[in-house]
Amino acid sequence: MARTVALLVAAGSGSRAGGDTPKQYRAIAGRPLLAHALDHLVHPRIDAVQVVIGAGQEAAYRAAIGERPLPSPVIGGATRQQSVRNGLSALGGATRVLIHDAARPFLPAAVIDRLLDALDGKDGAVPTLPQVDSLATRAGAPVPREDFVRVQTPQAFRFDAIAAAHAAWSGGDATDDAQVARAAGYDVAMVEGDPALDKLTYEADFLRAEAALLTTRVGFGFDVHALGPGRELWLGGVRIPHDRGLVGHSDADVVLHALTDAILGALAAGDIGDHFPPSDARWRGADSGLFLDHARELVARADGRIAHVDVTIICEAPRIGPYRDAMRERIAGLLRLDMARISIKATTTERLGFAGRGEGIAAQAVATLLIGDRR
Ligand code: MG
């Protein structure tokens, strides 16, 4: 009975993309690279996954894998090749192994199928793509690109073949496992790779990968409260001196209410009344900043982020202009965004309707979110 194990090498300690976090633990669309890589190894023909991590990365590893049921990680060595060797030595009972790098997390299931199909007649199989750019030597001499392919991972092998090849290897640090297998005389096939498997190395690679994972969503919110005597006027989380205030169960801040509803709308998560029922005494006189903070938290839990919010306040008085930046600053703080992503506008209704008669204040809001694509 064939037992196929994926050996996921995630032992690197550095990051050419910048920052102190090794790139396998860097978050893309709310989840570490390692978590994306693990989720893409869930495949009916893979029986188990073994991760190789760097020394001292145990805590980051546990945080990254969450509840995924995995065996204890193997600690890697000073080089990738040593890390692979350490991993192979932990794979008791494997008959086939897919050796993969966490820096190529977005593995299509079809590539796994092509690799394992190829193993039926070969000792190993690697995914490759044609070289599309022109090639030249550093001296400028042209090189026929038809002679070259780009080699990706995972690389699939009969377990006994690759284990023997690594044991026999004496050629220094190999660039990949196919090189080690071929040096030992094993037959390694090439199958079609996939651009989705391109290695994430530089900052731009991470930004591109995240953009591909995120979906744009827009939500809309609207709220009205009546103006009445004996109340403080709160708009956009800012207290504004006025002869009357907005009447409501909470502080009746129409701006924060409309904004909260816009974010909930983008999440398709109901409305503010579902989350904070007016019948609940806890929200009597509440600072509406609580509601907006809750909406922000829901976005974070959905692996998303808020790209931009835009509010229009509709009232005859007070004048909004003098308080606009204070509102933007308060909302930026609540949403943990730069002020440049917060827009506050105001208009009158030319004395028409309830707003024009000064009976109440309305607010409309739009929120643009980027939401991760949860598998
Ligand atoms: Mg309201």
mmCIF file of N, CA, C and O in Angstrom, residues 46 106 108 161 168 185 200 205 238 251 256 260-261 316 340:
data_model
loop_
_atom_site.group_PDB
_atom_site.id
_atom_site.type_symbol
_atom_site.label_atom_id
_atom_site.label_comp_id
_atom_site.label_asym_id
_atom_site.label_seq_id
_atom_site.Cartn_x
_atom_site.Cartn_y
_atom_site.Cartn_z
ATOM 1 N N ILE A 46 -2.485 12.591 -0.783
ATOM 2 C CA ILE A 46 -1.426 12.830 0.210
ATOM 3 C C ILE A 46 -1.910 12.304 1.561
ATOM 4 O O ILE A 46 -2.949 12.726 2.068
ATOM 5 N N PHE A 106 1.117 28.228 -2.924
ATOM 6 C CA PHE A 106 -0.170 28.111 -3.631
ATOM 7 C C PHE A 106 -0.142 26.978 -4.656
ATOM 8 O O PHE A 106 -0.224 27.186 -5.864
ATOM 9 N N PRO A 108 -1.319 24.087 -6.880
ATOM 10 C CA PRO A 108 -2.559 23.576 -7.477
ATOM 11 C C PRO A 108 -2.642 22.051 -7.324
ATOM 12 O O PRO A 108 -1.645 21.343 -7.479
ATOM 13 N N ALA A 161 14.429 5.816 -3.171
ATOM 14 C CA ALA A 161 15.378 6.398 -4.126
ATOM 15 C C ALA A 161 15.956 7.711 -3.593
ATOM 16 O O ALA A 161 17.177 7.906 -3.572
ATOM 17 N N ALA A 168 23.989 9.267 -0.411
ATOM 18 C CA ALA A 168 25.182 9.087 -1.252
ATOM 19 C C ALA A 168 25.778 10.414 -1.719
ATOM 20 O O ALA A 168 26.892 10.456 -2.221
ATOM 21 N N GLY A 185 21.949 8.560 -10.169
ATOM 22 C CA GLY A 185 21.548 7.703 -11.282
ATOM 23 C C GLY A 185 20.051 7.459 -11.387
ATOM 24 O O GLY A 185 19.611 6.635 -12.185
ATOM 25 N N LEU A 200 7.900 32.941 -3.542
ATOM 26 C CA LEU A 200 7.759 34.288 -2.985
ATOM 27 C C LEU A 200 9.088 34.670 -2.346
ATOM 28 O O LEU A 200 9.525 34.044 -1.384
ATOM 29 N N ASP A 205 6.617 40.263 -4.524
ATOM 30 C CA ASP A 205 5.989 38.932 -4.670
ATOM 31 C C ASP A 205 4.872 38.764 -3.643
ATOM 32 O O ASP A 205 3.806 38.219 -3.953
ATOM 33 N N VAL A 238 -17.043 62.552 17.753
ATOM 34 C CA VAL A 238 -16.566 63.833 18.284
ATOM 35 C C VAL A 238 -17.754 64.584 18.890
ATOM 36 O O VAL A 238 -18.828 64.654 18.290
ATOM 37 N N ASP A 251 -25.328 56.832 22.176
ATOM 38 C CA ASP A 251 -25.053 58.265 22.020
ATOM 39 C C ASP A 251 -25.637 58.819 20.716
ATOM 40 O O ASP A 251 -25.508 60.002 20.430
ATOM 41 N N LEU A 256 -21.135 57.261 13.077
ATOM 42 C CA LEU A 256 -20.551 55.965 13.428
ATOM 43 C C LEU A 256 -21.541 54.829 13.174
ATOM 44 O O LEU A 256 -21.133 53.715 12.823
ATOM 45 N N THR A 260 -20.660 51.837 10.726
ATOM 46 C CA THR A 260 -20.696 50.460 11.230
ATOM 47 C C THR A 260 -21.549 49.595 10.303
ATOM 48 O O THR A 260 -21.166 48.479 9.937
ATOM 49 N N ASP A 261 -22.703 50.123 9.893
ATOM 50 C CA ASP A 261 -23.568 49.366 8.985
ATOM 51 C C ASP A 261 -22.912 49.146 7.620
ATOM 52 O O ASP A 261 -23.119 48.108 6.991
ATOM 53 N N GLU A 316 -28.640 70.618 8.270
ATOM 54 C CA GLU A 316 -28.648 72.065 8.035
ATOM 55 C C GLU A 316 -27.663 72.744 9.000
ATOM 56 O O GLU A 316 -27.014 73.718 8.650
ATOM 57 N N ALA A 340 -5.704 59.164 5.801
ATOM 58 C CA ALA A 340 -5.870 59.324 4.355
ATOM 59 C C ALA A 340 -6.925 58.365 3.802
ATOM 60 O O ALA A 340 -7.389 58.530 2.672
#
